[in-house]
Amino acid sequence: MKQFIPVLTNLNLSSAEISLYLLLLERDSTNIAQLVSATAYHRPRIMQLLATLKIKNLVVETHVGKRTQYKAASPHVLVERAKQILHDTKHSLPELLTHQQKNKHKD
């Protein structure tokens, strides 16, 4: 799974988010206690990572009785994330070029 780390890093995932997402990909569904046991992270850190992965649409949360279960979202979400990053970059490009030109005239 180490071959995926550069790709996931380029999609603005931290190393901790990457390790948790890859772990979740290996499992069908899991809870916080199981994630704590499988990682070197404490419960508060796991909760924080799950929250950020949920914001990035990379984790799906379900409730089974009183227990909350987590699973990785489909890796297809990563393609959508890459498309969004590309879109945002293209959208910012004209302004960045204008900023570059202004600074060249100052030198």
PDB file of C-alpha atoms in Angstrom, residues 2-94:
ATOM      1  CA  LYS A   2       3.027   2.293   0.265  1.00  0.00           C
ATOM      2  CA  GLN A   3       2.831   2.964  -3.466  1.00  0.00           C
ATOM      3  CA  PHE A   4      -0.379   4.952  -2.882  1.00  0.00           C
ATOM      4  CA  ILE A   5       1.128   7.376  -0.354  1.00  0.00           C
ATOM      5  CA  PRO A   6       2.497   9.900  -2.926  1.00  0.00           C
ATOM      6  CA  VAL A   7      -0.840   9.957  -4.762  1.00  0.00           C
ATOM      7  CA  LEU A   8      -2.793  10.523  -1.563  1.00  0.00           C
ATOM      8  CA  THR A   9      -0.305  13.137  -0.392  1.00  0.00           C
ATOM      9  CA  ASN A  10      -0.837  15.022  -3.659  1.00  0.00           C
ATOM     10  CA  LEU A  11      -4.550  15.061  -2.826  1.00  0.00           C
ATOM     11  CA  ASN A  12      -3.764  17.007   0.362  1.00  0.00           C
ATOM     12  CA  LEU A  13      -4.093  14.144   2.815  1.00  0.00           C
ATOM     13  CA  SER A  14      -1.822  14.101   5.837  1.00  0.00           C
ATOM     14  CA  SER A  15       0.239  11.008   6.608  1.00  0.00           C
ATOM     15  CA  ALA A  16      -2.101  10.181   9.514  1.00  0.00           C
ATOM     16  CA  GLU A  17      -5.174  10.554   7.284  1.00  0.00           C
ATOM     17  CA  ILE A  18      -3.535   8.346   4.678  1.00  0.00           C
ATOM     18  CA  SER A  19      -2.709   5.578   7.132  1.00  0.00           C
ATOM     19  CA  LEU A  20      -6.222   5.598   8.568  1.00  0.00           C
ATOM     20  CA  TYR A  21      -7.886   5.678   5.130  1.00  0.00           C
ATOM     21  CA  LEU A  22      -5.734   2.771   3.904  1.00  0.00           C
ATOM     22  CA  LEU A  23      -6.565   0.808   7.056  1.00  0.00           C
ATOM     23  CA  LEU A  24     -10.266   1.441   6.511  1.00  0.00           C
ATOM     24  CA  LEU A  25      -9.966   0.254   2.894  1.00  0.00           C
ATOM     25  CA  GLU A  26      -8.729  -3.092   4.218  1.00  0.00           C
ATOM     26  CA  ARG A  27     -11.773  -3.543   6.444  1.00  0.00           C
ATOM     27  CA  ASP A  28     -15.436  -3.867   5.674  1.00  0.00           C
ATOM     28  CA  SER A  29     -16.616  -1.821   8.639  1.00  0.00           C
ATOM     29  CA  THR A  30     -15.046  -0.975  11.973  1.00  0.00           C
ATOM     30  CA  ASN A  31     -15.567   1.008  15.169  1.00  0.00           C
ATOM     31  CA  ILE A  32     -13.379   3.405  17.129  1.00  0.00           C
ATOM     32  CA  ALA A  33     -12.104   0.774  19.564  1.00  0.00           C
ATOM     33  CA  GLN A  34     -10.955  -1.449  16.692  1.00  0.00           C
ATOM     34  CA  LEU A  35      -9.194   1.483  15.016  1.00  0.00           C
ATOM     35  CA  VAL A  36      -7.409   2.372  18.259  1.00  0.00           C
ATOM     36  CA  SER A  37      -6.255  -1.244  18.599  1.00  0.00           C
ATOM     37  CA  ALA A  38      -5.044  -1.387  14.998  1.00  0.00           C
ATOM     38  CA  THR A  39      -3.118   1.908  15.074  1.00  0.00           C
ATOM     39  CA  ALA A  40      -0.682   3.798  17.268  1.00  0.00           C
ATOM     40  CA  TYR A  41      -3.221   6.603  17.687  1.00  0.00           C
ATOM     41  CA  HIS A  42      -5.233   7.384  20.794  1.00  0.00           C
ATOM     42  CA  ARG A  43      -9.021   7.659  20.683  1.00  0.00           C
ATOM     43  CA  PRO A  44      -9.128  11.510  20.459  1.00  0.00           C
ATOM     44  CA  ARG A  45      -6.736  11.455  17.490  1.00  0.00           C
ATOM     45  CA  ILE A  46      -8.790   8.756  15.742  1.00  0.00           C
ATOM     46  CA  MET A  47     -11.926  10.851  16.270  1.00  0.00           C
ATOM     47  CA  GLN A  48     -10.173  13.915  14.819  1.00  0.00           C
ATOM     48  CA  LEU A  49      -8.892  11.989  11.792  1.00  0.00           C
ATOM     49  CA  LEU A  50     -12.299  10.456  11.125  1.00  0.00           C
ATOM     50  CA  ALA A  51     -13.861  13.918  11.278  1.00  0.00           C
ATOM     51  CA  THR A  52     -11.438  15.322   8.701  1.00  0.00           C
ATOM     52  CA  LEU A  53     -11.825  12.275   6.466  1.00  0.00           C
ATOM     53  CA  LYS A  54     -15.598  12.657   6.654  1.00  0.00           C
ATOM     54  CA  ILE A  55     -15.291  16.306   5.585  1.00  0.00           C
ATOM     55  CA  LYS A  56     -13.179  15.123   2.639  1.00  0.00           C
ATOM     56  CA  ASN A  57     -15.875  12.501   1.836  1.00  0.00           C
ATOM     57  CA  LEU A  58     -13.435   9.646   2.370  1.00  0.00           C
ATOM     58  CA  VAL A  59     -15.210   8.003   5.304  1.00  0.00           C
ATOM     59  CA  VAL A  60     -18.774   6.812   5.639  1.00  0.00           C
ATOM     60  CA  GLU A  61     -20.318   6.677   9.108  1.00  0.00           C
ATOM     61  CA  THR A  62     -23.175   4.288   9.873  1.00  0.00           C
ATOM     62  CA  HIS A  63     -25.018   3.417  13.060  1.00  0.00           C
ATOM     63  CA  VAL A  64     -25.653  -0.178  14.036  1.00  0.00           C
ATOM     64  CA  GLY A  65     -27.719  -0.131  17.198  1.00  0.00           C
ATOM     65  CA  LYS A  66     -25.865   2.103  19.632  1.00  0.00           C
ATOM     66  CA  ARG A  67     -22.525   1.591  17.901  1.00  0.00           C
ATOM     67  CA  THR A  68     -21.068   3.831  15.250  1.00  0.00           C
ATOM     68  CA  GLN A  69     -19.284   2.052  12.430  1.00  0.00           C
ATOM     69  CA  TYR A  70     -16.870   3.560   9.930  1.00  0.00           C
ATOM     70  CA  LYS A  71     -15.783   2.436   6.499  1.00  0.00           C
ATOM     71  CA  ALA A  72     -13.750   3.918   3.714  1.00  0.00           C
ATOM     72  CA  ALA A  73     -15.606   5.614   0.922  1.00  0.00           C
ATOM     73  CA  SER A  74     -14.971   4.275  -2.555  1.00  0.00           C
ATOM     74  CA  PRO A  75     -11.582   5.215  -3.979  1.00  0.00           C
ATOM     75  CA  HIS A  76     -13.545   6.775  -6.860  1.00  0.00           C
ATOM     76  CA  VAL A  77     -14.016   9.724  -4.493  1.00  0.00           C
ATOM     77  CA  LEU A  78     -10.283  10.377  -4.878  1.00  0.00           C
ATOM     78  CA  VAL A  79     -10.754  10.994  -8.599  1.00  0.00           C
ATOM     79  CA  GLU A  80     -13.463  13.539  -7.849  1.00  0.00           C
ATOM     80  CA  ARG A  81     -11.162  15.179  -5.305  1.00  0.00           C
ATOM     81  CA  ALA A  82      -8.386  15.392  -7.917  1.00  0.00           C
ATOM     82  CA  LYS A  83     -10.806  16.898 -10.435  1.00  0.00           C
ATOM     83  CA  GLN A  84     -11.845  19.527  -7.880  1.00  0.00           C
ATOM     84  CA  ILE A  85      -8.223  20.423  -7.134  1.00  0.00           C
ATOM     85  CA  LEU A  86      -7.544  20.752 -10.884  1.00  0.00           C
ATOM     86  CA  HIS A  87     -10.654  22.900 -11.346  1.00  0.00           C
ATOM     87  CA  ASP A  88      -9.696  25.179  -8.451  1.00  0.00           C
ATOM     88  CA  THR A  89      -6.157  25.532  -9.797  1.00  0.00           C
ATOM     89  CA  LYS A  90      -7.350  26.386 -13.311  1.00  0.00           C
ATOM     90  CA  HIS A  91      -9.815  28.889 -11.879  1.00  0.00           C
ATOM     91  CA  SER A  92      -7.046  30.611  -9.890  1.00  0.00           C
ATOM     92  CA  LEU A  93      -4.552  30.636 -12.746  1.00  0.00           C
ATOM     93  CA  PRO A  94      -5.540  33.984 -14.355  1.00  0.00           C
TER      94      PRO A  94
END
